[in-house]
């Protein structure tokens, strides 16, 4: 295993650990982001239909 692949493997393991530990808050933030994007989409469709 070269130095670069070992470093990538360590970073990947650390990222997986952080995601596993904080999956609920991350999921909540993603859900809120999707709701906001959906809201802006509905708003822009409504504005496009009125003009």
Tab-separated table of C-alpha atoms in Angstrom:
chain	number	residue	atom	x	y	z
A	1	UNK	CA	0.000	0.000	0.000
A	2	UNK	CA	1.485	3.314	-1.033
A	3	UNK	CA	1.464	6.408	1.139
A	4	UNK	CA	-1.298	8.077	-0.882
A	5	UNK	CA	-3.622	5.095	-0.749
A	6	UNK	CA	-2.994	4.655	2.982
A	7	UNK	CA	-3.837	8.322	3.575
A	8	UNK	CA	-6.984	8.020	1.467
A	9	UNK	CA	-7.988	4.905	3.416
A	10	UNK	CA	-7.507	6.677	6.765
A	11	UNK	CA	-9.500	9.703	5.590
A	12	UNK	CA	-12.259	7.421	4.306
A	13	UNK	CA	-12.442	5.576	7.633
A	14	UNK	CA	-12.548	8.846	9.579
A	15	UNK	CA	-15.315	10.196	7.335
A	16	UNK	CA	-17.321	6.995	7.701
A	17	UNK	CA	-16.946	7.182	11.497
A	18	UNK	CA	-18.146	10.783	11.618
A	19	UNK	CA	-21.099	10.042	9.333
A	20	UNK	CA	-22.060	7.002	11.407
A	21	UNK	CA	-21.849	8.940	14.657
A	22	UNK	CA	-23.812	11.977	13.456
A	23	UNK	CA	-26.239	10.429	10.957
A	24	UNK	CA	-29.374	11.794	12.633
A	25	UNK	CA	-28.343	15.494	12.643
A	26	UNK	CA	-26.971	15.145	9.103
A	27	UNK	CA	-30.246	13.563	7.988
A	28	UNK	CA	-32.192	16.395	9.630
A	29	UNK	CA	-30.114	19.043	7.873
A	30	UNK	CA	-30.546	17.279	4.534
A	31	UNK	CA	-34.295	17.044	5.082
A	32	UNK	CA	-34.546	20.747	5.893
A	33	UNK	CA	-32.452	21.551	2.806
A	34	UNK	CA	-34.787	19.484	0.616
A	35	UNK	CA	-37.851	21.215	2.098
A	36	UNK	CA	-36.340	24.642	1.414
A	37	UNK	CA	-35.408	23.708	-2.168
A	38	UNK	CA	-38.910	22.301	-2.739
A	39	UNK	CA	-40.429	25.493	-1.322
A	40	UNK	CA	-38.361	27.686	-3.623
A	41	UNK	CA	-39.355	25.478	-6.549
A	42	UNK	CA	-43.056	25.817	-5.741
A	43	UNK	CA	-42.622	29.569	-5.288
A	44	UNK	CA	-40.854	29.992	-8.634
A	45	UNK	CA	-43.525	27.918	-10.423
A	46	UNK	CA	-46.252	30.065	-8.812
A	47	UNK	CA	-44.487	33.264	-9.837
A	48	UNK	CA	-44.010	31.951	-13.391
A	49	UNK	CA	-47.710	31.105	-13.634
A	50	UNK	CA	-48.804	34.578	-12.509
A	51	UNK	CA	-46.683	36.479	-15.045
